[in-house]
Short mmCIF file of C-alpha atoms and ligand atoms in Angstrom, two decimals:
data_model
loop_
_atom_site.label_atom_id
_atom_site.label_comp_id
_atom_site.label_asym_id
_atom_site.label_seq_id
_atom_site.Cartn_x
_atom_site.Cartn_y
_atom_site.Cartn_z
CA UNK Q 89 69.38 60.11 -26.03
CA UNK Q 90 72.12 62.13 -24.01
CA UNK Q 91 75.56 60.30 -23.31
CA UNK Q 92 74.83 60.49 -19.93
CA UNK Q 93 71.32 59.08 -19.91
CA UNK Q 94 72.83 56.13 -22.35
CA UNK Q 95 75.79 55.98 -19.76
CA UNK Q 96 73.31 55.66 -16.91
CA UNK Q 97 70.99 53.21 -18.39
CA UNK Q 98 73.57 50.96 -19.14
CA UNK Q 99 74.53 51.25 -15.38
CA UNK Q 100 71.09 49.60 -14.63
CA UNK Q 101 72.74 46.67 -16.06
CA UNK Q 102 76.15 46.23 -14.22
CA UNK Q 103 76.50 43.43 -12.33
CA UNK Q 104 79.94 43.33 -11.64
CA UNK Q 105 79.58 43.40 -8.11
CA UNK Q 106 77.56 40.44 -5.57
CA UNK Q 107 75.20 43.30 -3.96
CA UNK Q 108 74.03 44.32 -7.46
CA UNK Q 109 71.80 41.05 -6.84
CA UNK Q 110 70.71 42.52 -3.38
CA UNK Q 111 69.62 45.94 -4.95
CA UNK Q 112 65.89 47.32 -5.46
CA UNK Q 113 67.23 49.86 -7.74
CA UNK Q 114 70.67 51.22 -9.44
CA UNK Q 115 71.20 54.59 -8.53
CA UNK Q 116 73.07 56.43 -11.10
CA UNK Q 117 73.41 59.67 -10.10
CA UNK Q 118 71.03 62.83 -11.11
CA UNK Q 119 71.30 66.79 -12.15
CA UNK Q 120 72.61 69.15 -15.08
CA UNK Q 121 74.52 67.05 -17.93
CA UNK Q 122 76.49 70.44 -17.92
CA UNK Q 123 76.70 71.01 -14.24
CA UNK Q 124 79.89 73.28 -13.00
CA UNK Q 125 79.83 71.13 -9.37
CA UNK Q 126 79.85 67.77 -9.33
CA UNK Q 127 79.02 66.42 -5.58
CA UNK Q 128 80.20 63.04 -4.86
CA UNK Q 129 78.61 60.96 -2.31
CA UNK Q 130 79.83 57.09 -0.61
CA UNK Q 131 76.52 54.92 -1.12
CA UNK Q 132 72.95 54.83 -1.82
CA UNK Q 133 70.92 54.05 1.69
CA UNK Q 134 67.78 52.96 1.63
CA UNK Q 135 65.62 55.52 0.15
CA UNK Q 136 68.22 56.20 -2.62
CA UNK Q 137 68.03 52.20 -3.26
CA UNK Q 138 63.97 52.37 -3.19
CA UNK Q 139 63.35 55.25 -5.57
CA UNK Q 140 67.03 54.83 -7.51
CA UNK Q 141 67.71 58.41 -6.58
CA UNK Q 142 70.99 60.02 -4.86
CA UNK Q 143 70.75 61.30 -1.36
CA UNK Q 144 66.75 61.76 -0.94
CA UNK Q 145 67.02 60.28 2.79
CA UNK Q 146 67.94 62.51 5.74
CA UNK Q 147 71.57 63.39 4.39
CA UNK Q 148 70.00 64.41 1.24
CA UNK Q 149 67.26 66.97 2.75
CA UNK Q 150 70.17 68.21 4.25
CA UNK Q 151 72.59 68.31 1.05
CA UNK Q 152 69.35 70.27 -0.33
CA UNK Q 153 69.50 72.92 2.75
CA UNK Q 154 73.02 73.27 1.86
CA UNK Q 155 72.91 74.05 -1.55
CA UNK Q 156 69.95 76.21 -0.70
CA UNK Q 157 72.58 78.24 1.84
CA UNK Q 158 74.71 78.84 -1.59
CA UNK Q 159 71.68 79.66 -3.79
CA UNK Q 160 71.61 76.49 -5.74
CA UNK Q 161 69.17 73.33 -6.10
CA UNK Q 162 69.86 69.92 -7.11
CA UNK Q 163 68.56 70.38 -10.47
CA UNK Q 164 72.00 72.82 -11.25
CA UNK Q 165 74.53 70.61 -9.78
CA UNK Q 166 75.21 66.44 -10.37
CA UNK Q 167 75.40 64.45 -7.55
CA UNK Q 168 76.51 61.19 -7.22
CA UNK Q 169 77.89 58.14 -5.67
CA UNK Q 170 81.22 56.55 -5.27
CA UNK Q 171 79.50 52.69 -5.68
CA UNK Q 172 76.40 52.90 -7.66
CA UNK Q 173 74.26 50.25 -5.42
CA UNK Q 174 73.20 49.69 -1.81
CA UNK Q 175 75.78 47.91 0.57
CA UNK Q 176 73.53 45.74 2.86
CA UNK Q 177 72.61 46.71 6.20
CA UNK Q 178 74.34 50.39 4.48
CA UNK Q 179 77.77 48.47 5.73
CA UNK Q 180 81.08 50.62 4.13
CA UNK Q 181 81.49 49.94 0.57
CA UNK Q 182 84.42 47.46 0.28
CA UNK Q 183 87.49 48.41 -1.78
CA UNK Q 184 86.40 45.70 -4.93
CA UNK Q 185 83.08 47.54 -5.29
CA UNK Q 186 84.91 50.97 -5.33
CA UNK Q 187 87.31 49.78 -7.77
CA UNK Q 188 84.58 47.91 -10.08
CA UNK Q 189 82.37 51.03 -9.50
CA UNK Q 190 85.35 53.47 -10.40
CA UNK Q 191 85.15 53.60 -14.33
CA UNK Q 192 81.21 54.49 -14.28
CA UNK Q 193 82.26 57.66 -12.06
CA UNK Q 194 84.92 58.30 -14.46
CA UNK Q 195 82.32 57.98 -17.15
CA UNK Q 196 80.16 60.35 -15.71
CA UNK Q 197 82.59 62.90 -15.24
CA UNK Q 198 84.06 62.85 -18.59
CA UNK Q 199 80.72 63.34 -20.12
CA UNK Q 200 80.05 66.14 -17.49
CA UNK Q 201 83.14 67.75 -17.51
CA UNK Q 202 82.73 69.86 -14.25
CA UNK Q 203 84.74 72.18 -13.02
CA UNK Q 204 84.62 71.82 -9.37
CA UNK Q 205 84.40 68.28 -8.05
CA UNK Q 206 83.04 68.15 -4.43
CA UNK Q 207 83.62 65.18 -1.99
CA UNK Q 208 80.95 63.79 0.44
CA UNK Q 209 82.94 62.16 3.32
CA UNK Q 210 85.92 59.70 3.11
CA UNK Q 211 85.13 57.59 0.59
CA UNK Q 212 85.15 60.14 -2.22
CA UNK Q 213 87.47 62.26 -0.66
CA UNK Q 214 90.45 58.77 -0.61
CA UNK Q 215 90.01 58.79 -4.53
CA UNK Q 216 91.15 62.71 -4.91
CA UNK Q 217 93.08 62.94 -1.94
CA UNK Q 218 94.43 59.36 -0.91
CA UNK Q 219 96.33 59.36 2.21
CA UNK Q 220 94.76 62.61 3.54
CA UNK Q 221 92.49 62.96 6.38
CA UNK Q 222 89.20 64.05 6.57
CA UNK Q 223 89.27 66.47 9.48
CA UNK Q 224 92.62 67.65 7.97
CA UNK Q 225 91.44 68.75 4.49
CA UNK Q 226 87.60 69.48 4.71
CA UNK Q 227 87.27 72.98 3.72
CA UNK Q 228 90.84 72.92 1.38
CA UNK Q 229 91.28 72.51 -2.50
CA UNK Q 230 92.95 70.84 -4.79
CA UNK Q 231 93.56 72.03 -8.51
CA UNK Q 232 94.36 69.04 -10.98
CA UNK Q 233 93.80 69.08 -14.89
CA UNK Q 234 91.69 72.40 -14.47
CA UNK Q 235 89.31 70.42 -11.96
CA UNK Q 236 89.15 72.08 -8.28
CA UNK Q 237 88.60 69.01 -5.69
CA UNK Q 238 87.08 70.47 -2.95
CA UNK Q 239 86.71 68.03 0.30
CA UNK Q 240 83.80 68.34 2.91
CA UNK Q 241 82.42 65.97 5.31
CA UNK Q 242 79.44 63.98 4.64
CA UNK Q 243 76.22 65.39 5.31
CA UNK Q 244 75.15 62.42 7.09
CA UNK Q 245 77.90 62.31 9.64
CA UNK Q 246 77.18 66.26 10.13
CA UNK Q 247 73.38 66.05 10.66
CA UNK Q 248 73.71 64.39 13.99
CA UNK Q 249 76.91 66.13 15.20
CA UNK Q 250 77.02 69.90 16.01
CA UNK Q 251 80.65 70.74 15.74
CA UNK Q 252 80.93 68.97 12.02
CA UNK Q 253 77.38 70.68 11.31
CA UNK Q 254 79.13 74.13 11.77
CA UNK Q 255 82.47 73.27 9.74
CA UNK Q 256 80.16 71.31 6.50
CA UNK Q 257 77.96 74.48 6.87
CA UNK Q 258 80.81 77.37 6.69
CA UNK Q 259 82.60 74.52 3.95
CA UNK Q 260 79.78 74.92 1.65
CA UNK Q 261 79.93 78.95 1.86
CA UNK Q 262 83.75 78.44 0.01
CA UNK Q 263 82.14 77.18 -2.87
CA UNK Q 264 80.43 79.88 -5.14
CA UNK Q 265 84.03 81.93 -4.33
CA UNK Q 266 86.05 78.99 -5.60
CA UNK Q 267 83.51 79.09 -8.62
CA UNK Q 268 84.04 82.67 -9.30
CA UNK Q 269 88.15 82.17 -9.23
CA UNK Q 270 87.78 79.54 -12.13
CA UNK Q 271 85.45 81.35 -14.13
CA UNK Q 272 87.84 84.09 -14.02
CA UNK Q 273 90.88 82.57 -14.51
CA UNK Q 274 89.44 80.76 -17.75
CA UNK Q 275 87.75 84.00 -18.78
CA UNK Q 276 91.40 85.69 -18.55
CA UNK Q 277 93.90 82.66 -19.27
CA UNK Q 278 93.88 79.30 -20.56
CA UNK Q 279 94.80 77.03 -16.89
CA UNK Q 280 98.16 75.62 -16.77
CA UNK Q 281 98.83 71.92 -15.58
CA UNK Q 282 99.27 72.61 -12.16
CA UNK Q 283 98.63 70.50 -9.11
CA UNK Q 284 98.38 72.37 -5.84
CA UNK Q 285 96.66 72.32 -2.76
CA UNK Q 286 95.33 75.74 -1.39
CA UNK Q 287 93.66 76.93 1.75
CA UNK Q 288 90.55 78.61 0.91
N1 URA Y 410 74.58 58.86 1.52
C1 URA Y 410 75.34 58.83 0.41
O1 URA Y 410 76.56 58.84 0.49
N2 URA Y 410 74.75 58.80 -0.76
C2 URA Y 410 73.44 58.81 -0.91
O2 URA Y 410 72.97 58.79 -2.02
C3 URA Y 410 72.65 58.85 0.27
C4 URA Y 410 73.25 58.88 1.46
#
């Protein structure tokens, strides 16, 4: 068994938090063990809590078109969840349930070792860019450790509202050119420790 799979299946388990009693189903997270973008969500909703899958609702037949729009599927990237289990009534994950949900993230991307992490919305984007704001820093980058953070809004929120719907949409078309700068800069260089934001 995979480190990840082991990882996840232990997951099932956790009940660190009260609404792990409320849930239908853990959802881990799902994709490449080896993927190169890592896309990190706030919460599973309903569908996500019935089959134990990330974003399969609305938001995530959306996330799908948007990969599409960059010539990728789900199946080459990881997505995933900052809290692992369904708030009730899809209420805002409360700051406990981040923190006691933080170390299987960091699990998961040890294991995965990505090299571009990509925020869904605020949640994700206050652990890589705490104190920032969202309509601020969508569409900007962050290089830390070799990782790129790259912030977008979450696909839910943009579904429903046109103006977001065009920024998430020209957001996503950064992506494969961020890509291409860190395959070529590890191709010619080994990366120094650097941490710097960047317009992109
Ligand atoms: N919204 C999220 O943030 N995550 C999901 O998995 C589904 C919807």
């Amino acid at each position: 068994m995979s480190a990840l799979t082991e990882l996840n299946q232990q997951l099932t388990l956790c009940h660190k938090c009260d609404i792990a009693r409320l849930r239908t189903k853990v959802v881990p997270g799902e994709g490449a063990e080896n993927a190169e973008i890592m896309f990190i969500g706030e919460a599973p909703g309903w569908h996500e809590d019935q089959q134990g899958r990330p974003f399969v609702g609305q938001a995530g037949q959306y996330l799908d078109r948007l990969l599409l729009s960059i010539n990728l599927n789900r199946q080459q990237v990881y997505i995933a969840n900052v809290i692992k289990c369904r708030p009730p009534d899809n209420r805002d994950p409360l700051p406990t349930e981040i923190q006691n949900c933080r170390d299987w993230l960091d699990k998961q991307i040890d294991i995965i070792k990505p090299k571009m992490i990509v925020t869904l919305g605020r949640y994700s984007m206050a652990m890589y860019f705490p104190g920032k704001s969202i309509s601020k820093i969508h569409g900007t980058a962050l290089k830390h450790d070799g990782i790129i953070y790259f912030a977008m809004y979450h696909p839910a929120a943009a579904l429903h509202q046109q103006s977001l719907r065009n920024e998430i949409e020209a957001d996503m078309q950064k992506i494969p050119r961020l890509i291409a700068e860190i395959n070529k800069v590890q191709e010619e260089e080994p990366p120094p420790q650097q941490l710097n934001m960047f317009e992109v």
